[in-house]
PDB file of N, CA and C in Angstrom:
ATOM      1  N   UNK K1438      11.536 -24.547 -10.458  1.00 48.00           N
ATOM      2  CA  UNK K1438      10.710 -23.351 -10.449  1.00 48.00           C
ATOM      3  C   UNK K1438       9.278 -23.736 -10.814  1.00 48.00           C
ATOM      4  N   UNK K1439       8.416 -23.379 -10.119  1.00 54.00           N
ATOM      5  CA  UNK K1439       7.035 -23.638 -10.311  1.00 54.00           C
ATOM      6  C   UNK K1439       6.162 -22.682 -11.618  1.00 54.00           C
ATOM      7  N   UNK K1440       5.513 -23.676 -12.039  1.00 75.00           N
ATOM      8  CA  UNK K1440       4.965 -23.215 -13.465  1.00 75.00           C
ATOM      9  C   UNK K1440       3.965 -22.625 -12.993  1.00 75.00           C
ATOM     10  N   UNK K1441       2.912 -22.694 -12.213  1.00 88.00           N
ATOM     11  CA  UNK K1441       1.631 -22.096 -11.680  1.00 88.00           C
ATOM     12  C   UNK K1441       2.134 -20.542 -11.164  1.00 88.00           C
ATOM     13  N   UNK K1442       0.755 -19.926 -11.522  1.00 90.00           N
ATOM     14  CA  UNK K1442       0.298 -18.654 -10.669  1.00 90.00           C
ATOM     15  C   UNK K1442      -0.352 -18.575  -9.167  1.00 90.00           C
ATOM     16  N   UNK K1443      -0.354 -19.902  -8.454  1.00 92.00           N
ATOM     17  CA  UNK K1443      -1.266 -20.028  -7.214  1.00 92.00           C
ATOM     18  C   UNK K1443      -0.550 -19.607  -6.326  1.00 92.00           C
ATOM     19  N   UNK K1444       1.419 -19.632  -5.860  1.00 93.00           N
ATOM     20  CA  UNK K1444       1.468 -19.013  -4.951  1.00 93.00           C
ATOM     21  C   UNK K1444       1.884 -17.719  -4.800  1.00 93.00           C
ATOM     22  N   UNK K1445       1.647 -17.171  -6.113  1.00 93.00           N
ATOM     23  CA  UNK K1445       1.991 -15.608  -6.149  1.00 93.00           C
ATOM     24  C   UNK K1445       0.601 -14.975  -5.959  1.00 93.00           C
ATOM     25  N   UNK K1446      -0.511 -15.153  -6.263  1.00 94.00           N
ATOM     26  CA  UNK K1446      -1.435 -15.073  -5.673  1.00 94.00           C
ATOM     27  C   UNK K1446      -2.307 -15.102  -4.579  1.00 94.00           C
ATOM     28  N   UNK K1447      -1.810 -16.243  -3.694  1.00 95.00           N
ATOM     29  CA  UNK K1447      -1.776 -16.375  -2.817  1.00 95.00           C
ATOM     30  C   UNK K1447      -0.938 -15.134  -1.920  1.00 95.00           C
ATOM     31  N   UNK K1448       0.100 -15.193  -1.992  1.00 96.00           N
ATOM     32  CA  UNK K1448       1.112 -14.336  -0.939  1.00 96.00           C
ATOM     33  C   UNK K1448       0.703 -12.907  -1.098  1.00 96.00           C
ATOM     34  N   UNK K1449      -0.053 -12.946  -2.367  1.00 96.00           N
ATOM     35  CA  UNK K1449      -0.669 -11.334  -2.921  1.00 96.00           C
ATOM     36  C   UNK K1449      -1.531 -11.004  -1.856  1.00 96.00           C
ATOM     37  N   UNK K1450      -2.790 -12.121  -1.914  1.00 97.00           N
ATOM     38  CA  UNK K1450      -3.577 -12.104  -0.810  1.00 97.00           C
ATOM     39  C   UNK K1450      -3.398 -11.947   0.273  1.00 97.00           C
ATOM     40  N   UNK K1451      -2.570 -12.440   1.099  1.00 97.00           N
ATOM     41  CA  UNK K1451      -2.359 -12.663   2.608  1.00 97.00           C
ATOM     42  C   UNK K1451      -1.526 -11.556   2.982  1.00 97.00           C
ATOM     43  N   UNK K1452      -0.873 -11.101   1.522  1.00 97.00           N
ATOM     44  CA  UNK K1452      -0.069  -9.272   1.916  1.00 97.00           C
ATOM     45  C   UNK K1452      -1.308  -8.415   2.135  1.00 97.00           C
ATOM     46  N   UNK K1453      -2.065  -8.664   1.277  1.00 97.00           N
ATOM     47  CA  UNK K1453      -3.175  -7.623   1.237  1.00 97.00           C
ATOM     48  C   UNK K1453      -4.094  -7.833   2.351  1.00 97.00           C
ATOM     49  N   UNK K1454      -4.497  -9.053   2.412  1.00 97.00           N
ATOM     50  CA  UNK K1454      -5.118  -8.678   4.036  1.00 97.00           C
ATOM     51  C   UNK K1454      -4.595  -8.488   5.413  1.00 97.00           C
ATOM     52  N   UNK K1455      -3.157  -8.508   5.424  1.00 97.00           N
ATOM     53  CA  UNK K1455      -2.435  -8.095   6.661  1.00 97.00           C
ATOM     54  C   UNK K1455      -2.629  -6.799   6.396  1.00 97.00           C
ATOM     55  N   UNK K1456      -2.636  -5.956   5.214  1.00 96.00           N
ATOM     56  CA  UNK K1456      -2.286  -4.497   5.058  1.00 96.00           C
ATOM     57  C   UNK K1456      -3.923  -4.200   5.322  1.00 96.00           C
ATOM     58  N   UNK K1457      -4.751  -4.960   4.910  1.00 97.00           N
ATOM     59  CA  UNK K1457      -5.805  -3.894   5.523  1.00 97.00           C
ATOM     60  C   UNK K1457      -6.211  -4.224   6.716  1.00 97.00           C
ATOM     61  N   UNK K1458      -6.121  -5.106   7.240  1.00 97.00           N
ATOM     62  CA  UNK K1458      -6.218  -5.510   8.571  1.00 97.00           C
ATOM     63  C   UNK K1458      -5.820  -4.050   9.055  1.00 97.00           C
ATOM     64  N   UNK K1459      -4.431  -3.723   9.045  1.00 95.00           N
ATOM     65  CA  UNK K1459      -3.589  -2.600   9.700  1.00 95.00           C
ATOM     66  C   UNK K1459      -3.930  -1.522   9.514  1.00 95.00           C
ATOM     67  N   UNK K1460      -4.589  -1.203   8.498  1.00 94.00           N
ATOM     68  CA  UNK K1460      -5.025   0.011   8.161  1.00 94.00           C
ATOM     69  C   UNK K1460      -6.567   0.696   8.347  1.00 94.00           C
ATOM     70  N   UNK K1461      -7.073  -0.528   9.123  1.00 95.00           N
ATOM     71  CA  UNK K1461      -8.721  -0.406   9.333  1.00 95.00           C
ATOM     72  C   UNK K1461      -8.081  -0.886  10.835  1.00 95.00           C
ATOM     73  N   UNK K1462      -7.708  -1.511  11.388  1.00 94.00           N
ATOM     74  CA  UNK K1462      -7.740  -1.229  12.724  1.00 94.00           C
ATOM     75  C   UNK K1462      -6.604  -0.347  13.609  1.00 94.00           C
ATOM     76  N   UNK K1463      -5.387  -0.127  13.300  1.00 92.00           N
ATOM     77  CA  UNK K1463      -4.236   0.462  13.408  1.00 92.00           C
ATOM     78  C   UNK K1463      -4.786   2.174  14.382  1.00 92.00           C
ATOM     79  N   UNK K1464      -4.293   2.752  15.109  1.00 90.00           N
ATOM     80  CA  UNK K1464      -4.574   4.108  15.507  1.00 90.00           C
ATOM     81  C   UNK K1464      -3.350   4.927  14.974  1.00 90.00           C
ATOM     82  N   UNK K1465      -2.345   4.335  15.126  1.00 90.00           N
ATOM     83  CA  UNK K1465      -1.631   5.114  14.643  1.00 90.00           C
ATOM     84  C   UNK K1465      -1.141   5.707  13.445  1.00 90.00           C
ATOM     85  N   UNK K1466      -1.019   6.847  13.137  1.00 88.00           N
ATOM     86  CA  UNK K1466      -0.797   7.344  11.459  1.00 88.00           C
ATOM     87  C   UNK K1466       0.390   6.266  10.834  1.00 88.00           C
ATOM     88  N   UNK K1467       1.467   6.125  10.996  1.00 90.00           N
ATOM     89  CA  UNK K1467       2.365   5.766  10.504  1.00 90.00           C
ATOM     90  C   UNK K1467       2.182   4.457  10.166  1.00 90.00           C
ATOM     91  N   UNK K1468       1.696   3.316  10.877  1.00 93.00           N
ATOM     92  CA  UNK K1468       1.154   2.612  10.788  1.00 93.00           C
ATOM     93  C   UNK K1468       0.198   1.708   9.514  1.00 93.00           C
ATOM     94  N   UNK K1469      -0.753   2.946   9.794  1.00 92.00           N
ATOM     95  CA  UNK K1469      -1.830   3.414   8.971  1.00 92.00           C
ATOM     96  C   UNK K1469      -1.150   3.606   7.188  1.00 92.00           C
ATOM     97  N   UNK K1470       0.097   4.085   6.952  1.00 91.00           N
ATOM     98  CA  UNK K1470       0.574   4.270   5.925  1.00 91.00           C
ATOM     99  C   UNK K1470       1.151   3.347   5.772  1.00 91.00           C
ATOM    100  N   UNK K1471       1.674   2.345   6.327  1.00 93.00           N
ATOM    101  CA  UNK K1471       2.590   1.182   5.654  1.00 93.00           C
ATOM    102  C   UNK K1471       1.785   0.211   5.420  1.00 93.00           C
ATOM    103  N   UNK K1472       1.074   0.314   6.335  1.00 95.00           N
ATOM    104  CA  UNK K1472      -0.544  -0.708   6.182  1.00 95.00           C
ATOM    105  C   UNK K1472      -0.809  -0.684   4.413  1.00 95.00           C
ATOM    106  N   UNK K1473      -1.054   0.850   4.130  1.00 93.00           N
ATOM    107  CA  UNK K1473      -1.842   0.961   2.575  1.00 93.00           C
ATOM    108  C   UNK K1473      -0.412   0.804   1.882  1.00 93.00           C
ATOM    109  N   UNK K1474       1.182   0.903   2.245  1.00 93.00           N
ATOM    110  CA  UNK K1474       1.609   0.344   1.178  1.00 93.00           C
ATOM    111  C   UNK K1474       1.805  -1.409   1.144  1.00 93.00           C
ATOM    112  N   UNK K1475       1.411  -1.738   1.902  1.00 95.00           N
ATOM    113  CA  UNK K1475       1.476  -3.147   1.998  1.00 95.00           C
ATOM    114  C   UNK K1475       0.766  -3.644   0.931  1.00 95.00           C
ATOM    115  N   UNK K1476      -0.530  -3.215   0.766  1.00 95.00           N
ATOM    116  CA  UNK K1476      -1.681  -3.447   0.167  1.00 95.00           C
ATOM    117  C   UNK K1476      -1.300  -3.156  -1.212  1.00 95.00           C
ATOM    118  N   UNK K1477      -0.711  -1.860  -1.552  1.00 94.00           N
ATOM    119  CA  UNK K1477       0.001  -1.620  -3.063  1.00 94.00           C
ATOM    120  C   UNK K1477       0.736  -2.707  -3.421  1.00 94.00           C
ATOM    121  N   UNK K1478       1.638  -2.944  -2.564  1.00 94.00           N
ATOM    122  CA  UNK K1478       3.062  -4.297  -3.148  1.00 94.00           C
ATOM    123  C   UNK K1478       1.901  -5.454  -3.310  1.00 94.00           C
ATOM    124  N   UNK K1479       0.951  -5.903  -2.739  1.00 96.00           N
ATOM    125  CA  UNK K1479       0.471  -7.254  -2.952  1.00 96.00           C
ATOM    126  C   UNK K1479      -0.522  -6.926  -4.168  1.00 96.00           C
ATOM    127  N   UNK K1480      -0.520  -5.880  -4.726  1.00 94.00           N
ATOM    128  CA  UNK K1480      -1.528  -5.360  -5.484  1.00 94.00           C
ATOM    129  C   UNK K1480      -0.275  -5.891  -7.188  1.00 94.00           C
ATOM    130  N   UNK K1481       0.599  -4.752  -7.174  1.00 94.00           N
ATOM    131  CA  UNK K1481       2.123  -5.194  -7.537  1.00 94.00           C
ATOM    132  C   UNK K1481       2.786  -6.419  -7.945  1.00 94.00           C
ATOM    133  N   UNK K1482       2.419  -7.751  -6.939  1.00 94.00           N
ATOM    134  CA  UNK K1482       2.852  -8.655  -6.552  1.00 94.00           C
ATOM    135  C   UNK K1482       1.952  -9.576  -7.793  1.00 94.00           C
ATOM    136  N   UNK K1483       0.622  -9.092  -7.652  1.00 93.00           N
ATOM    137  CA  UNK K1483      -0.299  -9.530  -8.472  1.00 93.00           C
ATOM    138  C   UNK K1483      -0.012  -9.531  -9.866  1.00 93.00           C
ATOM    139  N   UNK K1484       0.279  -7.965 -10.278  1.00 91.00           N
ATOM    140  CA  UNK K1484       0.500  -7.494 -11.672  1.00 91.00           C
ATOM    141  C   UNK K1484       1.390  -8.048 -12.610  1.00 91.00           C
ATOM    142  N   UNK K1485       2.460  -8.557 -11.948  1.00 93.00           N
ATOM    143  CA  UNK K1485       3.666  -9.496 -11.876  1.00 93.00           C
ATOM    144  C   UNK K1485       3.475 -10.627 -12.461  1.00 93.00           C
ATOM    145  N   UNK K1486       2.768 -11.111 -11.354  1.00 92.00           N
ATOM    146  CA  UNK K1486       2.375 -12.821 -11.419  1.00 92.00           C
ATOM    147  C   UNK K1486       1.565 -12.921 -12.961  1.00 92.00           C
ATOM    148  N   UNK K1487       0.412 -12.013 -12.628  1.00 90.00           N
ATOM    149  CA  UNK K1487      -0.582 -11.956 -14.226  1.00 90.00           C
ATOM    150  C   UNK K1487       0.274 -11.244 -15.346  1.00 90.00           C
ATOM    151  N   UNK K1488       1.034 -11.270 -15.604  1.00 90.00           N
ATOM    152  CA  UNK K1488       1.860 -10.386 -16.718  1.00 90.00           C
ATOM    153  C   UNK K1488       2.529 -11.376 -16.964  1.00 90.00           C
ATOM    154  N   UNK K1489       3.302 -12.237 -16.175  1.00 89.00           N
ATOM    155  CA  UNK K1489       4.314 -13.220 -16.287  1.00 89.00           C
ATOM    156  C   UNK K1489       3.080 -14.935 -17.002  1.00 89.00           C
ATOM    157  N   UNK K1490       2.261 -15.058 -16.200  1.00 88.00           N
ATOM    158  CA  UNK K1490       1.825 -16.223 -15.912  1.00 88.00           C
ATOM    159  C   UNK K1490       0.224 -15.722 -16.804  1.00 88.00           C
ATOM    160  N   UNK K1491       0.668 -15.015 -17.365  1.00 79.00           N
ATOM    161  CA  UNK K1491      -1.250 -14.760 -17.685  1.00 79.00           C
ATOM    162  C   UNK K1491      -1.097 -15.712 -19.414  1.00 79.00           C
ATOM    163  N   UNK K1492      -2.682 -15.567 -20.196  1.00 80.00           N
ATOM    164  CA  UNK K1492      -2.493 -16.194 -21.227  1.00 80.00           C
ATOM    165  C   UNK K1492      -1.967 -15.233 -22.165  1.00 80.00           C
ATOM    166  N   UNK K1493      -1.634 -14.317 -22.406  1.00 81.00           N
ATOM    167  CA  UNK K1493      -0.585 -13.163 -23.351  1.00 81.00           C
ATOM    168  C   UNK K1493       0.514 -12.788 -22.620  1.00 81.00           C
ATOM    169  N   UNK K1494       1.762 -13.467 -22.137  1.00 82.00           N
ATOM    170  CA  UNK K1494       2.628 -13.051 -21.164  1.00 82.00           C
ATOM    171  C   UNK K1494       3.249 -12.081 -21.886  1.00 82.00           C
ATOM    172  N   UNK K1495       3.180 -10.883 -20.893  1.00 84.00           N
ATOM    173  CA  UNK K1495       4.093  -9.253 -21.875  1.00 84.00           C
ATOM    174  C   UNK K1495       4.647  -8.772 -20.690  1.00 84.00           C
ATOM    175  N   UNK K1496       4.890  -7.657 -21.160  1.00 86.00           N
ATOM    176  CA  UNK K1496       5.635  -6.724 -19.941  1.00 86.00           C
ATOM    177  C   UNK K1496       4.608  -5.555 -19.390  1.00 86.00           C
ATOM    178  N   UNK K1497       3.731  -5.379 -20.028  1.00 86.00           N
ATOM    179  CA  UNK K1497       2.919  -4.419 -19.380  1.00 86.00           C
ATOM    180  C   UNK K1497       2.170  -3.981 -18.098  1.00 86.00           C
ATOM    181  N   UNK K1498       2.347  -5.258 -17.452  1.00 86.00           N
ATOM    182  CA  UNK K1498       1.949  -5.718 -15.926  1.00 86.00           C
ATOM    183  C   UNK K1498       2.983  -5.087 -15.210  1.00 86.00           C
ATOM    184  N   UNK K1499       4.072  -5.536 -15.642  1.00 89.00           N
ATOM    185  CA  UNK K1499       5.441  -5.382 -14.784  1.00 89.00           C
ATOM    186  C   UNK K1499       5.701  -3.393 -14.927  1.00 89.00           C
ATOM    187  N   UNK K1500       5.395  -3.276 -16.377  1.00 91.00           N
ATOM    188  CA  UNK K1500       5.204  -1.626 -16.758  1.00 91.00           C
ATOM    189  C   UNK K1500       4.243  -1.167 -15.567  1.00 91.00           C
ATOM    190  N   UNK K1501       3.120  -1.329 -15.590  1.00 91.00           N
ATOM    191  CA  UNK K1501       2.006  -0.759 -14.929  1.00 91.00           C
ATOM    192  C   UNK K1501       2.670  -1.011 -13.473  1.00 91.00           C
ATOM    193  N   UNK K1502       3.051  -1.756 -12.963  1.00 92.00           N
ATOM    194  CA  UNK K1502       3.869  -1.677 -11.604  1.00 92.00           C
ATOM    195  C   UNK K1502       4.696  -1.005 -11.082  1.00 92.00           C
ATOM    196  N   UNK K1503       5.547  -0.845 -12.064  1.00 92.00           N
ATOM    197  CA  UNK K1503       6.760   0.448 -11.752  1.00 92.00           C
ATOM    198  C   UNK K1503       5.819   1.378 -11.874  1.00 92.00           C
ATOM    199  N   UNK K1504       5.080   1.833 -12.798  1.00 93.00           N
ATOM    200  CA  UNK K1504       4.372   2.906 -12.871  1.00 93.00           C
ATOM    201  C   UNK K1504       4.190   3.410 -11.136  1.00 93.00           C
ATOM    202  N   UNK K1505       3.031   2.390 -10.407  1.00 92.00           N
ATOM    203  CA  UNK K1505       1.943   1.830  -9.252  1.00 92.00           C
ATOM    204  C   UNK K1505       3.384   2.249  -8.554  1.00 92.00           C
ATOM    205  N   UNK K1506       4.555   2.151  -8.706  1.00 92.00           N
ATOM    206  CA  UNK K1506       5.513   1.931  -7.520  1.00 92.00           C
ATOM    207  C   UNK K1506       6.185   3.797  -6.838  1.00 92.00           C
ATOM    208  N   UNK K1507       5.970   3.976  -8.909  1.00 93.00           N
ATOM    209  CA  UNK K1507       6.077   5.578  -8.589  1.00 93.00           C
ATOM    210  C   UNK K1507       5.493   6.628  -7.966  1.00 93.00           C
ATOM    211  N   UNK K1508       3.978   6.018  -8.313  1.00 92.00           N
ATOM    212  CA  UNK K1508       2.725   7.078  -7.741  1.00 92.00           C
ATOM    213  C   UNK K1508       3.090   6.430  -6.042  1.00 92.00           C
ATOM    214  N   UNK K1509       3.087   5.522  -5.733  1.00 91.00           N
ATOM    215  CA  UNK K1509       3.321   4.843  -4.656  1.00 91.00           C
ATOM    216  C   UNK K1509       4.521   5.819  -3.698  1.00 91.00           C
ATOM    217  N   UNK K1510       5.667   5.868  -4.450  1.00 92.00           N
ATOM    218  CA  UNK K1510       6.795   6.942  -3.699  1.00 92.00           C
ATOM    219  C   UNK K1510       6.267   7.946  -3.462  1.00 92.00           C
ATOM    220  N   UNK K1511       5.486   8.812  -4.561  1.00 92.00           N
ATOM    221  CA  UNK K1511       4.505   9.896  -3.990  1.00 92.00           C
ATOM    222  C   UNK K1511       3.826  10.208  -2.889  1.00 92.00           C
ATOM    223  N   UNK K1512       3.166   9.007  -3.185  1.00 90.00           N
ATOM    224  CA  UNK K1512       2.013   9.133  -2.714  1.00 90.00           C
ATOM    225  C   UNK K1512       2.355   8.812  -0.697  1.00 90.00           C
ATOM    226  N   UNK K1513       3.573   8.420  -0.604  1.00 90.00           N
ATOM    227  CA  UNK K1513       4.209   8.132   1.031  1.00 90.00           C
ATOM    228  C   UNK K1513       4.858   9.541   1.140  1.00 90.00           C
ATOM    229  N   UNK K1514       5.526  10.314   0.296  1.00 92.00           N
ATOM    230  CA  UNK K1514       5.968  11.435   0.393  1.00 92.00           C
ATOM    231  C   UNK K1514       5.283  12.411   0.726  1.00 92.00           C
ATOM    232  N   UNK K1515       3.944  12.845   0.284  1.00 93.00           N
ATOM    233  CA  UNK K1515       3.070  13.622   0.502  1.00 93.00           C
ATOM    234  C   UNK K1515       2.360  13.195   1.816  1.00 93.00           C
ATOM    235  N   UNK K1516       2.354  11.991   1.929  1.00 89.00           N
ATOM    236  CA  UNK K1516       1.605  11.410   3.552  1.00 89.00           C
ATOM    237  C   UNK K1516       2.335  11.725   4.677  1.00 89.00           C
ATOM    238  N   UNK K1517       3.607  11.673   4.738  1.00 91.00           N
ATOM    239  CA  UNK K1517       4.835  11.840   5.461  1.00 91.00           C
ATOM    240  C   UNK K1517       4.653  13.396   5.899  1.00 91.00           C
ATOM    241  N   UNK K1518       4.133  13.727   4.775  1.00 92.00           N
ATOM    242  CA  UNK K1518       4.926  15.768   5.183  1.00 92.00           C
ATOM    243  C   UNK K1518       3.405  16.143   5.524  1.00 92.00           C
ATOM    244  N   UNK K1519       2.371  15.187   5.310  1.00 87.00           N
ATOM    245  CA  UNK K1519       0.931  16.148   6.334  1.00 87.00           C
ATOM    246  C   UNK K1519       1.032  15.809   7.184  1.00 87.00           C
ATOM    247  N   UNK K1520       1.721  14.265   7.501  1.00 88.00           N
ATOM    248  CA  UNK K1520       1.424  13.618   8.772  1.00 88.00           C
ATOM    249  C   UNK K1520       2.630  14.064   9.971  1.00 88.00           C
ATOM    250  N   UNK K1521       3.441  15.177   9.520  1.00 91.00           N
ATOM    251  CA  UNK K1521       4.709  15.463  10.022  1.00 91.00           C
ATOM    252  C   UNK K1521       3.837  17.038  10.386  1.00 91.00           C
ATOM    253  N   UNK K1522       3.282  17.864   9.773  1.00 88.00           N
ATOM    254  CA  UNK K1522       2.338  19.087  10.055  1.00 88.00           C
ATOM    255  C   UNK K1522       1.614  19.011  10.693  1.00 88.00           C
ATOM    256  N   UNK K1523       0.669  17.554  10.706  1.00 84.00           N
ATOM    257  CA  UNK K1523      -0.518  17.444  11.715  1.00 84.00           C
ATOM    258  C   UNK K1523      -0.059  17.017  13.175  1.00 84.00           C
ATOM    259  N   UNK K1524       1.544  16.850  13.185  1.00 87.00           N
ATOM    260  CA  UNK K1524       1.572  16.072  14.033  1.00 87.00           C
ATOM    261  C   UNK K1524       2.549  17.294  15.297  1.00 87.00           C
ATOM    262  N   UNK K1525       2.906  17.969  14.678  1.00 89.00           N
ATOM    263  CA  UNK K1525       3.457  19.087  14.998  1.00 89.00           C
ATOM    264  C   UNK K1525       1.769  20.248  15.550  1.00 89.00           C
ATOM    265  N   UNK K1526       0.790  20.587  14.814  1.00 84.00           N
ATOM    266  CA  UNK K1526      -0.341  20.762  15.093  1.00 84.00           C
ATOM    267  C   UNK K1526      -0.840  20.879  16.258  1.00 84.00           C
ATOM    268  N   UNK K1527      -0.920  19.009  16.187  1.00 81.00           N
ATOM    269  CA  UNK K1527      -2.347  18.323  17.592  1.00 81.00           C
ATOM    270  C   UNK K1527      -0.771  17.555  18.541  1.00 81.00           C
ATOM    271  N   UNK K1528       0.167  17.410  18.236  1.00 84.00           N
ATOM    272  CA  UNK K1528       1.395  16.417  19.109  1.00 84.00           C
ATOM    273  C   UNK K1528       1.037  15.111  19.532  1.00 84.00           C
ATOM    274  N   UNK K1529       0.470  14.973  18.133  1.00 83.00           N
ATOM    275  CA  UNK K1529      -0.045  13.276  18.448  1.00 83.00           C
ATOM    276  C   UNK K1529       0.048  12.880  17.006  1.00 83.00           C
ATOM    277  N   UNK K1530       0.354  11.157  16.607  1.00 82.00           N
ATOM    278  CA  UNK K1530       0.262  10.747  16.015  1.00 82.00           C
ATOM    279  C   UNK K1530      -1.164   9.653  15.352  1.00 82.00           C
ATOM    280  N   UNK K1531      -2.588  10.105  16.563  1.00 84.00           N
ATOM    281  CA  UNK K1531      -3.133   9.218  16.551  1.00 84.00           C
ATOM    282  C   UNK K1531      -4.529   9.795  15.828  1.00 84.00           C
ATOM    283  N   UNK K1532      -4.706   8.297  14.567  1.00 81.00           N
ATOM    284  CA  UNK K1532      -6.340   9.011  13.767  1.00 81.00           C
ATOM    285  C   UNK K1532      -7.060   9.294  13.977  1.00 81.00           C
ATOM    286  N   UNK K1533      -7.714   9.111  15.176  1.00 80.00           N
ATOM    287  CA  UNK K1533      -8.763   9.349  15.570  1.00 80.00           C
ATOM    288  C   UNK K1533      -8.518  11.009  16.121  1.00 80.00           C
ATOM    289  N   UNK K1534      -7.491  11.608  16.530  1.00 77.00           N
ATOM    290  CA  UNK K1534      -7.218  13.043  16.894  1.00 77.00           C
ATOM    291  C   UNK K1534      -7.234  13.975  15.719  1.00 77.00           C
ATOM    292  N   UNK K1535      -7.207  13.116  14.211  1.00 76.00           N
ATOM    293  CA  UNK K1535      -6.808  13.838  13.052  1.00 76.00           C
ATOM    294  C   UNK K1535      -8.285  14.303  12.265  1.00 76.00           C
ATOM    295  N   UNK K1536      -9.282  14.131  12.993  1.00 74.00           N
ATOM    296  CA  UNK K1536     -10.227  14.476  11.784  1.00 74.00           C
ATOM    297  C   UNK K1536     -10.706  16.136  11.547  1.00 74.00           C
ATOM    298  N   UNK K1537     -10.416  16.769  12.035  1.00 69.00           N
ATOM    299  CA  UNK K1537     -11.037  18.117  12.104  1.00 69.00           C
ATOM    300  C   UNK K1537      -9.653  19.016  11.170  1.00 69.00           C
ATOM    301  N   UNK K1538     -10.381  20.105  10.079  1.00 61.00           N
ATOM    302  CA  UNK K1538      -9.450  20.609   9.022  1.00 61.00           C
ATOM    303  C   UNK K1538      -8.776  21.689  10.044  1.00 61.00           C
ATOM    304  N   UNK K1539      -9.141  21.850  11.079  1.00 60.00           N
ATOM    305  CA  UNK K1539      -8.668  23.243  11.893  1.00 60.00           C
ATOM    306  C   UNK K1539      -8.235  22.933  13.020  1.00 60.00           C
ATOM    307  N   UNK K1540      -7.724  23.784  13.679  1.00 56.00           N
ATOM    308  CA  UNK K1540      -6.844  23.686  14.956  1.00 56.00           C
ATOM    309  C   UNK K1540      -7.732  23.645  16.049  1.00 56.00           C
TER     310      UNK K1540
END
């Protein structure tokens, strides 16, 4: 088992820029949402690594993650049920059709 923090950091990174990659170029909503949770887990992934591997190793990283994981379930739950209204709305799933608050 490797003593370093470099490749949890690493994989943090390369999660996180696939997720925004997807989420800045992506059209589609759904997409668009797994994109930003991608970006949470490598965010996560991080909290982990520095909690475990940092110079005060505790649990509070790993705390603050579950926390990040909860608002996270939310926060796809509430995306799900506008993006299920808007989509019913306009009958499209695509962002660029989504910007206007009205019909």
């Amino acid at each position: 088992m490797s003593n370093t923090i470099l490749p949890y950091l690493t994989l943090g990174a390369i999660l996180f820029c696939v997720g925004l990659y997807g989420a800045l170029t992506k059209k589609n909503a759904v997409i668009v949402l797994l994109s930003i949770e991608l970006m949470l887990n490598a965010a996560n992934l991080n909290l982990v690594a520095f909690s475990k591997f940092g110079v005060n190793p505790s649990l509070q990283g790993q705390l603050f993650s579950l926390f990040n994981m909860a608002v996270a379930a939310a926060e796809v739950a509430i995306g799900i049920a506008i993006l299920i209204a808007l989509y019913r709305n306009k009958g499209t799933s695509n962002v660029d059709d989504m910007n206007e608050l009205r019909k």
